[in-house]
Tab-separated table of N, CA and C in Angstrom:
chain	number	residue	atom	x	y	z
O	18	UNK	N	80.963	44.135	7.070
O	18	UNK	CA	80.568	44.137	5.466
O	18	UNK	C	79.533	44.328	4.370
O	19	UNK	N	79.146	45.017	4.169
O	19	UNK	CA	77.889	44.909	4.111
O	19	UNK	C	77.434	43.989	2.455
O	20	UNK	N	75.900	43.736	3.166
O	20	UNK	CA	75.544	42.799	2.512
O	20	UNK	C	75.116	43.181	1.385
O	21	UNK	N	75.493	42.467	-0.100
O	21	UNK	CA	75.000	43.179	-1.596
O	21	UNK	C	74.256	42.968	-2.168
O	22	UNK	N	73.202	44.056	-2.446
O	22	UNK	CA	71.544	44.356	-2.920
O	22	UNK	C	70.928	44.328	-1.276
O	23	UNK	N	71.253	44.413	-0.532
O	23	UNK	CA	70.602	44.909	1.539
O	23	UNK	C	70.172	46.345	1.356
O	24	UNK	N	68.728	46.719	1.309
O	24	UNK	CA	68.329	47.712	1.869
O	24	UNK	C	67.236	47.854	3.118
O	25	UNK	N	67.879	49.364	3.814
O	25	UNK	CA	66.877	49.148	4.282
O	25	UNK	C	66.372	50.082	4.745
O	26	UNK	N	64.373	49.975	4.361
O	26	UNK	CA	64.018	51.242	4.298
O	26	UNK	C	62.927	52.048	5.502
O	27	UNK	N	63.727	53.117	6.480
O	27	UNK	CA	62.662	53.601	7.128
O	27	UNK	C	62.439	54.930	7.444
O	28	UNK	N	61.668	55.146	7.890
O	28	UNK	CA	60.476	56.213	8.451
O	28	UNK	C	59.140	56.157	9.602
O	29	UNK	N	58.978	57.132	9.652
O	29	UNK	CA	57.801	56.982	10.213
O	29	UNK	C	56.455	56.780	9.616
O	30	UNK	N	55.103	56.455	10.563
O	30	UNK	CA	53.927	56.080	10.023
O	30	UNK	C	53.436	56.728	8.831
O	31	UNK	N	53.363	55.947	6.997
O	31	UNK	CA	52.770	56.797	6.701
O	31	UNK	C	53.571	57.499	5.874
O	32	UNK	N	54.740	57.371	5.828
O	32	UNK	CA	55.494	58.491	5.060
O	32	UNK	C	56.164	57.840	3.713
O	33	UNK	N	55.650	56.453	3.273
O	33	UNK	CA	55.990	56.437	1.838
O	33	UNK	C	56.405	54.833	2.398
O	34	UNK	N	56.754	54.361	2.751
O	34	UNK	CA	58.042	53.247	3.471
O	34	UNK	C	57.213	52.221	2.300
O	35	UNK	N	56.563	52.023	2.203
O	35	UNK	CA	56.377	50.992	1.307
O	35	UNK	C	55.772	50.808	0.403
O	36	UNK	N	55.410	52.044	-0.413
O	36	UNK	CA	55.310	52.589	-1.678
O	36	UNK	C	56.185	52.168	-2.582
O	37	UNK	N	58.294	53.370	-1.853
O	37	UNK	CA	59.167	53.747	-1.805
O	37	UNK	C	59.754	51.698	-2.446
O	38	UNK	N	59.536	50.691	-0.826
O	38	UNK	CA	60.457	49.466	-1.275
O	38	UNK	C	59.874	48.470	-2.571
O	39	UNK	N	58.528	48.946	-2.811
O	39	UNK	CA	58.126	47.999	-3.927
O	39	UNK	C	58.935	48.736	-4.728
O	40	UNK	N	59.170	50.030	-5.079
O	40	UNK	CA	59.288	50.457	-6.532
O	40	UNK	C	61.130	49.724	-6.647
O	41	UNK	N	61.574	49.441	-5.530
O	41	UNK	CA	63.137	49.250	-5.349
O	41	UNK	C	63.204	47.819	-5.783
O	42	UNK	N	61.808	47.069	-4.858
O	42	UNK	CA	61.874	46.073	-5.711
O	42	UNK	C	62.034	45.360	-6.892
O	43	UNK	N	60.904	46.263	-7.613
O	43	UNK	CA	60.227	45.927	-8.854
O	43	UNK	C	61.086	46.305	-10.174
O	44	UNK	N	62.519	47.224	-9.487
O	44	UNK	CA	63.646	47.248	-10.258
O	44	UNK	C	64.189	46.701	-10.760
O	45	UNK	N	63.775	45.107	-9.853
O	45	UNK	CA	64.729	43.925	-10.983
O	45	UNK	C	63.600	43.564	-10.837
O	46	UNK	N	64.152	41.549	-11.892
O	46	UNK	CA	62.790	41.324	-12.966
O	46	UNK	C	62.022	40.506	-11.789
O	47	UNK	N	60.811	40.259	-12.187
O	47	UNK	CA	59.780	39.853	-11.631
O	47	UNK	C	60.216	37.790	-11.302
O	48	UNK	N	59.782	37.002	-10.650
O	48	UNK	CA	58.735	37.283	-9.871
O	48	UNK	C	59.186	37.892	-8.768
O	49	UNK	N	58.579	39.063	-7.706
O	49	UNK	CA	58.899	38.990	-6.584
O	49	UNK	C	58.541	38.803	-5.599
O	50	UNK	N	58.937	38.595	-4.272
O	50	UNK	CA	58.485	37.679	-3.021
O	50	UNK	C	58.520	39.037	-2.382
O	51	UNK	N	56.474	38.802	-1.734
O	51	UNK	CA	56.588	39.742	-0.945
O	51	UNK	C	55.724	39.248	0.487
O	52	UNK	N	57.022	39.611	1.637
O	52	UNK	CA	56.899	38.925	2.891
O	52	UNK	C	56.417	39.728	3.876
O	53	UNK	N	55.166	39.293	4.452
O	53	UNK	CA	54.311	39.958	5.104
O	53	UNK	C	54.180	39.547	7.055
O	54	UNK	N	54.849	40.339	7.272
O	54	UNK	CA	54.818	39.996	8.330
O	54	UNK	C	53.422	40.451	9.428
O	55	UNK	N	52.313	41.384	8.591
O	55	UNK	CA	51.129	41.695	9.745
O	55	UNK	C	50.071	40.410	10.564
O	56	UNK	N	49.483	40.822	11.132
O	56	UNK	CA	48.695	39.618	11.603
O	56	UNK	C	47.051	40.799	11.666
O	57	UNK	N	46.078	40.147	10.741
O	57	UNK	CA	44.732	41.230	10.363
O	57	UNK	C	44.101	40.510	11.659
O	58	UNK	N	43.665	41.593	13.333
O	58	UNK	CA	44.167	41.415	14.453
O	58	UNK	C	42.680	42.509	14.502
O	59	UNK	N	41.888	43.429	14.149
O	59	UNK	CA	41.374	44.085	13.697
O	59	UNK	C	40.825	44.408	12.410
O	60	UNK	N	39.535	44.632	12.140
O	60	UNK	CA	39.060	45.641	10.711
O	60	UNK	C	39.890	46.229	10.240
O	61	UNK	N	40.661	47.725	11.098
O	61	UNK	CA	41.350	47.935	10.532
O	61	UNK	C	42.464	47.604	9.767
O	62	UNK	N	42.893	46.803	10.565
O	62	UNK	CA	44.280	46.431	9.850
O	62	UNK	C	43.888	44.552	8.691
O	63	UNK	N	42.932	44.632	8.888
O	63	UNK	CA	42.486	43.803	7.585
O	63	UNK	C	42.722	44.592	6.165
O	64	UNK	N	42.096	45.928	6.630
O	64	UNK	CA	41.946	47.371	5.734
O	64	UNK	C	43.474	47.527	5.234
O	65	UNK	N	44.327	47.159	5.506
O	65	UNK	CA	45.484	48.144	5.221
O	65	UNK	C	46.173	47.050	4.868
O	66	UNK	N	46.352	45.893	4.782
O	66	UNK	CA	46.860	44.488	4.237
O	66	UNK	C	45.932	44.638	2.845
O	67	UNK	N	44.320	44.465	3.078
O	67	UNK	CA	43.439	45.010	1.610
O	67	UNK	C	44.161	45.521	0.762
O	68	UNK	N	44.347	46.445	1.311
O	68	UNK	CA	45.102	48.085	0.749
O	68	UNK	C	46.558	47.512	-0.376
O	69	UNK	N	47.479	46.970	0.775
O	69	UNK	CA	48.849	46.787	0.569
O	69	UNK	C	49.216	45.165	-0.687
O	70	UNK	N	47.618	44.853	-0.818
O	70	UNK	CA	47.837	43.250	-1.571
O	70	UNK	C	47.472	44.378	-3.185
O	71	UNK	N	46.089	44.786	-2.916
O	71	UNK	CA	45.538	45.420	-4.428
O	71	UNK	C	46.298	45.825	-5.551
O	72	UNK	N	47.295	46.777	-3.913
O	72	UNK	CA	48.631	47.763	-5.261
O	72	UNK	C	49.690	46.573	-5.512
O	73	UNK	N	49.556	45.582	-5.008
O	73	UNK	CA	51.065	45.148	-5.835
O	73	UNK	C	50.085	43.893	-7.006
O	74	UNK	N	50.681	43.602	-8.050
O	74	UNK	CA	50.370	42.852	-9.712
O	74	UNK	C	50.610	41.910	-9.139
O	75	UNK	N	50.822	40.868	-10.102
O	75	UNK	CA	50.025	39.510	-10.291
O	75	UNK	C	51.801	38.783	-9.983
O	76	UNK	N	52.519	39.736	-10.052
O	76	UNK	CA	53.994	38.885	-10.149
O	76	UNK	C	54.431	38.899	-9.162
O	77	UNK	N	53.488	39.460	-8.297
O	77	UNK	CA	53.849	40.028	-6.624
O	77	UNK	C	53.405	38.753	-6.241
O	78	UNK	N	54.501	37.569	-5.048
O	78	UNK	CA	53.791	35.833	-4.676
O	78	UNK	C	54.264	36.247	-2.934
O	79	UNK	N	53.760	36.652	-2.407
O	79	UNK	CA	53.154	37.095	-0.939
O	79	UNK	C	52.789	36.180	0.228
O	80	UNK	N	54.353	35.892	0.980
O	80	UNK	CA	54.137	35.245	1.723
O	80	UNK	C	54.029	36.076	3.344
O	81	UNK	N	53.262	35.449	4.183
O	81	UNK	CA	52.182	35.172	5.423
O	81	UNK	C	53.160	34.961	6.389
O	82	UNK	N	54.117	36.143	7.452
O	82	UNK	CA	54.620	35.083	8.101
O	82	UNK	C	55.395	36.429	9.353
O	83	UNK	N	53.988	35.776	10.305
O	83	UNK	CA	54.447	37.172	11.541
O	83	UNK	C	55.529	37.001	12.435
O	84	UNK	N	56.076	35.871	12.669
O	84	UNK	CA	57.265	35.476	13.970
O	84	UNK	C	58.407	34.785	13.002
O	85	UNK	N	58.724	33.688	11.923
O	85	UNK	CA	59.358	32.908	11.871
O	85	UNK	C	60.158	33.447	10.273
O	86	UNK	N	60.883	35.087	10.370
O	86	UNK	CA	61.054	35.363	9.204
O	86	UNK	C	62.107	35.342	8.615
O	87	UNK	N	63.623	34.287	9.322
O	87	UNK	CA	64.602	34.603	8.979
O	87	UNK	C	63.905	32.780	8.538
O	88	UNK	N	63.559	32.116	8.869
O	88	UNK	CA	63.053	30.787	7.824
O	88	UNK	C	62.539	30.415	6.933
O	89	UNK	N	61.915	32.338	6.727
O	89	UNK	CA	60.749	32.791	5.546
O	89	UNK	C	61.635	33.001	4.438
O	90	UNK	N	62.893	34.039	4.927
O	90	UNK	CA	63.622	34.377	3.988
O	90	UNK	C	64.713	33.506	3.391
O	91	UNK	N	64.732	32.128	4.444
O	91	UNK	CA	65.251	31.020	3.966
O	91	UNK	C	64.595	30.015	2.270
O	92	UNK	N	63.537	30.141	2.564
O	92	UNK	CA	63.139	29.532	2.138
O	92	UNK	C	62.797	29.872	0.191
O	93	UNK	N	62.706	31.318	0.267
O	93	UNK	CA	62.731	32.613	-0.673
O	93	UNK	C	64.152	31.914	-1.937
O	94	UNK	N	63.933	31.329	-3.204
O	94	UNK	CA	65.569	31.346	-4.030
O	94	UNK	C	66.430	32.887	-3.358
O	95	UNK	N	67.560	32.423	-2.956
O	95	UNK	CA	68.506	33.343	-3.178
O	95	UNK	C	68.507	34.742	-4.432
O	96	UNK	N	68.690	34.486	-5.505
O	96	UNK	CA	69.017	34.933	-6.304
O	96	UNK	C	67.262	36.398	-6.146
O	97	UNK	N	66.028	35.755	-6.119
O	97	UNK	CA	65.578	36.037	-5.732
O	97	UNK	C	64.815	37.556	-5.675
O	98	UNK	N	63.832	38.882	-5.839
O	98	UNK	CA	63.713	40.009	-5.431
O	98	UNK	C	62.847	39.631	-4.377
O	99	UNK	N	62.839	39.995	-2.904
O	99	UNK	CA	62.105	39.754	-1.897
O	99	UNK	C	61.767	41.190	-1.066
O	100	UNK	N	60.972	41.180	-0.713
O	100	UNK	CA	60.260	42.636	0.358
O	100	UNK	C	59.932	41.782	1.506
O	101	UNK	N	60.582	42.694	2.618
O	101	UNK	CA	60.251	41.733	4.114
O	101	UNK	C	59.398	43.620	4.710
O	102	UNK	N	58.327	43.252	4.698
O	102	UNK	CA	57.230	44.539	5.362
O	102	UNK	C	56.337	43.880	5.665
O	103	UNK	N	56.444	44.338	7.302
O	103	UNK	CA	57.396	45.307	8.015
O	103	UNK	C	57.881	44.359	9.854
O	104	UNK	N	59.315	44.740	10.022
O	104	UNK	CA	60.023	44.570	10.866
O	104	UNK	C	59.315	45.219	11.860
O	105	UNK	N	59.277	45.898	12.371
O	105	UNK	CA	58.382	46.797	13.459
O	105	UNK	C	57.395	45.730	14.083
O	106	UNK	N	56.156	45.942	12.869
O	106	UNK	CA	55.091	44.756	13.338
O	106	UNK	C	55.985	43.196	13.548
O	107	UNK	N	56.611	43.244	12.906
O	107	UNK	CA	57.317	41.722	13.264
O	107	UNK	C	57.797	40.929	14.853
O	108	UNK	N	58.628	42.374	15.203
O	108	UNK	CA	59.233	42.907	16.197
O	108	UNK	C	58.600	42.376	17.303
O	109	UNK	N	57.361	43.361	16.896
O	109	UNK	CA	55.924	43.715	17.982
O	109	UNK	C	55.632	42.142	17.930
O	110	UNK	N	55.411	41.486	16.805
O	110	UNK	CA	54.442	39.926	17.438
O	110	UNK	C	55.807	39.058	18.326
O	111	UNK	N	56.870	39.201	17.922
O	111	UNK	CA	58.111	38.602	18.496
O	111	UNK	C	57.717	39.217	19.654
O	112	UNK	N	57.978	39.816	19.824
O	112	UNK	CA	58.475	39.988	22.383
O	112	UNK	C	56.871	39.852	22.344
O	113	UNK	N	55.411	40.448	21.646
O	113	UNK	CA	54.203	39.826	22.007
O	113	UNK	C	54.121	37.887	22.507
O	114	UNK	N	54.874	36.902	21.624
O	114	UNK	CA	55.014	35.797	22.183
O	114	UNK	C	56.258	35.473	22.942
O	115	UNK	N	56.577	36.256	23.272
O	115	UNK	CA	58.350	36.006	24.369
O	115	UNK	C	59.011	35.593	23.474
O	116	UNK	N	59.181	36.017	22.608
O	116	UNK	CA	60.641	36.026	21.974
O	116	UNK	C	61.934	36.840	22.736
O	117	UNK	N	62.993	36.186	21.394
O	117	UNK	CA	64.159	36.935	22.303
O	117	UNK	C	64.704	37.791	20.819
O	118	UNK	N	64.482	39.412	21.170
O	118	UNK	CA	64.729	40.403	19.825
O	118	UNK	C	65.836	40.252	19.158
O	119	UNK	N	67.550	40.362	20.398
O	119	UNK	CA	68.501	40.101	19.612
O	119	UNK	C	68.741	39.332	19.476
O	120	UNK	N	67.754	37.921	19.645
O	120	UNK	CA	68.564	36.459	18.939
O	120	UNK	C	68.344	36.383	17.976
O	121	UNK	N	66.820	37.027	17.648
O	121	UNK	CA	65.969	36.983	16.368
O	121	UNK	C	66.800	38.015	15.532
O	122	UNK	N	66.758	38.651	15.519
O	122	UNK	CA	67.793	39.952	14.733
O	122	UNK	C	69.541	39.493	14.521
O	123	UNK	N	69.672	38.148	15.089
O	123	UNK	CA	70.686	37.269	15.043
O	123	UNK	C	70.705	36.608	13.379
O	124	UNK	N	69.535	35.926	13.756
O	124	UNK	CA	69.313	35.138	12.730
O	124	UNK	C	68.735	35.362	11.826
O	125	UNK	N	67.779	36.478	11.878
O	125	UNK	CA	67.664	37.922	10.506
O	125	UNK	C	68.749	38.431	9.983
O	126	UNK	N	69.555	38.378	10.479
O	126	UNK	CA	70.821	38.670	9.407
O	126	UNK	C	71.210	37.503	8.749
O	127	UNK	N	71.905	36.555	9.984
O	127	UNK	CA	72.149	35.079	9.154
O	127	UNK	C	71.789	34.948	8.016
O	128	UNK	N	70.473	34.626	7.715
O	128	UNK	CA	69.452	34.754	6.659
O	128	UNK	C	69.473	35.366	5.343
O	129	UNK	N	70.051	37.189	5.635
O	129	UNK	CA	70.160	38.102	4.592
O	129	UNK	C	71.603	37.694	4.428
O	130	UNK	N	72.523	37.125	4.894
O	130	UNK	CA	73.965	36.745	4.773
O	130	UNK	C	74.201	36.148	3.088
O	131	UNK	N	73.189	35.453	2.945
O	131	UNK	CA	73.282	34.197	1.756
O	131	UNK	C	73.510	35.052	0.800
O	132	UNK	N	72.045	35.896	0.649
O	132	UNK	CA	71.181	36.142	-0.799
O	132	UNK	C	71.927	36.637	-1.250
O	133	UNK	N	71.173	36.920	-2.786
O	133	UNK	CA	72.175	37.820	-3.869
O	133	UNK	C	71.143	38.501	-4.161
O	134	UNK	N	70.307	37.857	-4.467
O	134	UNK	CA	69.465	38.739	-5.110
O	134	UNK	C	68.528	40.405	-4.509
O	135	UNK	N	68.306	41.046	-4.698
O	135	UNK	CA	67.341	42.138	-4.140
O	135	UNK	C	66.950	42.089	-2.500
O	136	UNK	N	67.339	42.637	-1.875
O	136	UNK	CA	66.640	42.481	-0.707
O	136	UNK	C	66.247	43.503	-0.064
O	137	UNK	N	64.728	43.892	0.796
O	137	UNK	CA	64.634	45.335	0.922
O	137	UNK	C	63.169	45.242	1.834
O	138	UNK	N	63.892	45.317	2.999
O	138	UNK	CA	63.715	45.649	4.580
O	138	UNK	C	62.427	47.089	5.570
O	139	UNK	N	61.407	46.975	5.319
O	139	UNK	CA	60.620	48.114	5.914
O	139	UNK	C	60.444	48.052	7.176
O	140	UNK	N	60.861	48.898	7.736
O	140	UNK	CA	60.806	49.734	9.829
O	140	UNK	C	60.571	50.329	9.714
O	141	UNK	N	59.616	50.668	10.837
O	141	UNK	CA	59.031	51.969	11.060
O	141	UNK	C	60.020	52.584	12.262
O	142	UNK	N	60.805	53.587	11.985
O	142	UNK	CA	61.601	54.740	13.324
O	142	UNK	C	60.683	55.126	14.271
O	143	UNK	N	60.970	54.552	14.806
O	143	UNK	CA	60.169	55.391	16.589
O	143	UNK	C	60.620	55.734	17.282
O	144	UNK	N	62.497	55.589	17.544
O	144	UNK	CA	63.259	56.463	18.382
O	144	UNK	C	63.306	58.080	17.654
O	145	UNK	N	62.169	58.243	17.630
O	145	UNK	CA	62.453	60.469	17.083
O	145	UNK	C	61.550	60.422	18.230
O	146	UNK	N	60.930	59.894	18.960
O	146	UNK	CA	59.771	60.597	19.458
O	146	UNK	C	59.867	60.352	21.136
O	147	UNK	N	58.865	60.614	21.897
O	147	UNK	CA	59.257	61.245	23.332
O	147	UNK	C	59.124	60.090	23.814
O	148	UNK	N	59.771	59.943	25.083
O	148	UNK	CA	60.586	58.769	25.970
O	148	UNK	C	59.139	57.640	26.256
O	149	UNK	N	58.822	56.952	26.116
O	149	UNK	CA	57.414	56.084	26.607
O	149	UNK	C	57.239	56.154	27.890
O	150	UNK	N	56.410	56.546	28.267
O	150	UNK	CA	55.935	56.635	30.129
O	150	UNK	C	55.260	54.654	30.656
O	151	UNK	N	55.755	53.632	29.813
O	151	UNK	CA	56.591	52.448	30.357
O	151	UNK	C	56.734	51.444	29.574
O	152	UNK	N	57.037	50.849	31.092
O	152	UNK	CA	57.994	49.747	30.531
O	152	UNK	C	58.293	48.865	29.288
O	153	UNK	N	56.737	48.839	28.368
O	153	UNK	CA	57.257	48.102	27.417
O	153	UNK	C	57.275	48.726	26.367
O	154	UNK	N	56.467	49.838	26.112
O	154	UNK	CA	56.681	50.349	24.973
O	154	UNK	C	58.771	50.882	25.225
O	155	UNK	N	58.964	51.538	26.541
O	155	UNK	CA	60.630	51.178	26.534
O	155	UNK	C	61.480	50.777	25.714
O	156	UNK	N	60.585	49.228	26.355
O	156	UNK	CA	61.387	48.210	25.272
O	156	UNK	C	61.280	47.872	23.839
O	157	UNK	N	59.685	48.607	23.527
O	157	UNK	CA	60.106	48.036	22.335
O	157	UNK	C	61.009	49.124	21.726
O	158	UNK	N	61.337	50.881	21.772
O	158	UNK	CA	61.479	51.791	21.366
O	158	UNK	C	62.768	50.958	21.505
O	159	UNK	N	63.285	50.511	22.643
O	159	UNK	CA	64.693	49.855	22.240
O	159	UNK	C	65.274	48.708	21.111
O	160	UNK	N	64.298	47.988	22.119
O	160	UNK	CA	64.700	46.951	20.784
O	160	UNK	C	64.850	47.073	18.870
O	161	UNK	N	64.049	47.588	18.996
O	161	UNK	CA	63.944	48.385	17.690
O	161	UNK	C	65.245	49.335	17.234
O	162	UNK	N	65.315	49.910	17.899
O	162	UNK	CA	66.741	50.742	17.440
O	162	UNK	C	67.984	49.372	17.479
O	163	UNK	N	67.761	48.699	17.787
O	163	UNK	CA	68.640	47.895	18.380
O	163	UNK	C	69.282	46.812	17.000
O	164	UNK	N	67.948	46.013	16.732
O	164	UNK	CA	67.331	45.778	15.513
O	164	UNK	C	68.109	46.878	13.718
O	165	UNK	N	67.502	48.383	14.185
O	165	UNK	CA	68.259	48.827	13.269
O	165	UNK	C	69.396	49.329	13.207
O	166	UNK	N	69.653	49.202	14.464
O	166	UNK	CA	71.297	50.034	13.807
O	166	UNK	C	71.954	48.558	13.567
O	167	UNK	N	71.821	47.581	14.294
O	167	UNK	CA	72.484	45.978	13.595
O	167	UNK	C	72.502	45.904	11.305
O	168	UNK	N	70.244	46.136	10.984
O	168	UNK	CA	70.757	46.296	9.853
O	168	UNK	C	71.535	46.727	9.337
O	169	UNK	N	71.246	48.347	9.242
O	169	UNK	CA	71.926	49.500	8.667
O	169	UNK	C	73.372	48.684	8.692
O	170	UNK	N	74.275	48.330	9.771
O	170	UNK	CA	74.914	48.454	9.605
O	170	UNK	C	75.741	47.000	8.187
O	171	UNK	N	75.005	45.839	8.714
O	171	UNK	CA	75.070	45.116	7.412
O	171	UNK	C	74.516	46.270	5.916
O	172	UNK	N	74.058	46.472	6.011
O	172	UNK	CA	73.083	46.847	4.871
O	172	UNK	C	73.614	47.902	3.697
O	173	UNK	N	73.420	47.361	2.212
O	173	UNK	CA	74.198	48.045	1.208
O	173	UNK	C	73.916	49.434	1.386
O	174	UNK	N	72.426	49.628	1.809
O	174	UNK	CA	71.523	51.370	1.290
O	174	UNK	C	70.541	51.226	2.255
O	175	UNK	N	70.738	52.408	3.208
O	175	UNK	CA	69.473	53.054	4.133
O	175	UNK	C	69.187	54.176	3.477
O	176	UNK	N	68.019	53.719	3.382
O	176	UNK	CA	66.953	54.666	3.477
O	176	UNK	C	65.928	55.412	4.045
O	177	UNK	N	65.610	56.463	4.323
O	177	UNK	CA	64.663	57.021	5.747
O	177	UNK	C	64.363	57.724	5.179
O	178	UNK	N	62.668	57.474	5.166
O	178	UNK	CA	61.246	58.545	3.998
O	178	UNK	C	60.832	59.687	5.117
O	179	UNK	N	60.347	60.726	4.236
O	179	UNK	CA	60.006	62.080	4.995
O	179	UNK	C	58.655	62.469	4.064
O	180	UNK	N	57.531	62.158	4.405
O	180	UNK	CA	56.603	62.891	3.833
O	180	UNK	C	56.686	62.422	2.022
O	181	UNK	N	56.846	60.805	2.064
O	181	UNK	CA	56.832	60.558	0.604
O	181	UNK	C	58.368	60.870	0.010
O	182	UNK	N	59.062	61.050	0.340
O	182	UNK	CA	60.482	61.763	-0.210
O	182	UNK	C	61.055	60.384	0.701
O	183	UNK	N	62.067	59.981	-0.523
O	183	UNK	CA	63.355	58.912	0.202
O	183	UNK	C	64.694	59.923	0.077
O	184	UNK	N	65.030	59.665	1.658
O	184	UNK	CA	66.368	61.051	1.860
O	184	UNK	C	67.737	59.021	1.565
O	185	UNK	N	68.589	59.566	1.220
O	185	UNK	CA	69.273	57.978	1.180
O	185	UNK	C	70.638	58.381	2.734
O	186	UNK	N	70.553	57.389	2.857
O	186	UNK	CA	71.630	57.367	4.246
O	186	UNK	C	72.860	56.960	4.297
O	187	UNK	N	72.301	55.958	3.585
O	187	UNK	CA	73.491	55.381	3.527
O	187	UNK	C	73.941	54.123	1.813
O	188	UNK	N	74.022	54.292	1.051
O	188	UNK	CA	74.740	53.735	-0.356
O	188	UNK	C	74.148	54.932	-1.470
O	189	UNK	N	73.575	54.289	-2.362
O	189	UNK	CA	73.007	54.556	-3.876
O	189	UNK	C	71.647	54.528	-3.674
O	190	UNK	N	70.857	55.069	-4.805
O	190	UNK	CA	69.511	55.116	-4.917
O	190	UNK	C	68.687	53.959	-5.240
């Protein structure tokens, strides 16, 4: 059964996922929660994080959580609008830390089920390209695909971004 108010926004790199997700969350009354999974490991990533922060106003509360995503969601009020950006960065962090993607995806879904507020999840669709040439990249691609399938099955809405244009895969705009 779909989780009411749950959106999954997928797309390629720089496809407009985050901006679209922000507009979805901002359709609900503030304050809005932004759970950021990125870690600033280099100057380029620090610049990307800064860009994301600068375009959000003071009605946004940012929570940085690279690993314990389910716990971060549990700490948010159930009715609060939440944006999680980005699941593939979270998955990458999790795999690098030796975590179990399937078990953590199950924990994430369990944390999403009782939520009553709009929750928007952003993730990169990585399964549309060539088969990676190394085991780690193939394992990541496979784990991301499994995570996306599990979340899409529970989401009320699934949007796929192409060149800044949302394509409605499931549910309504």
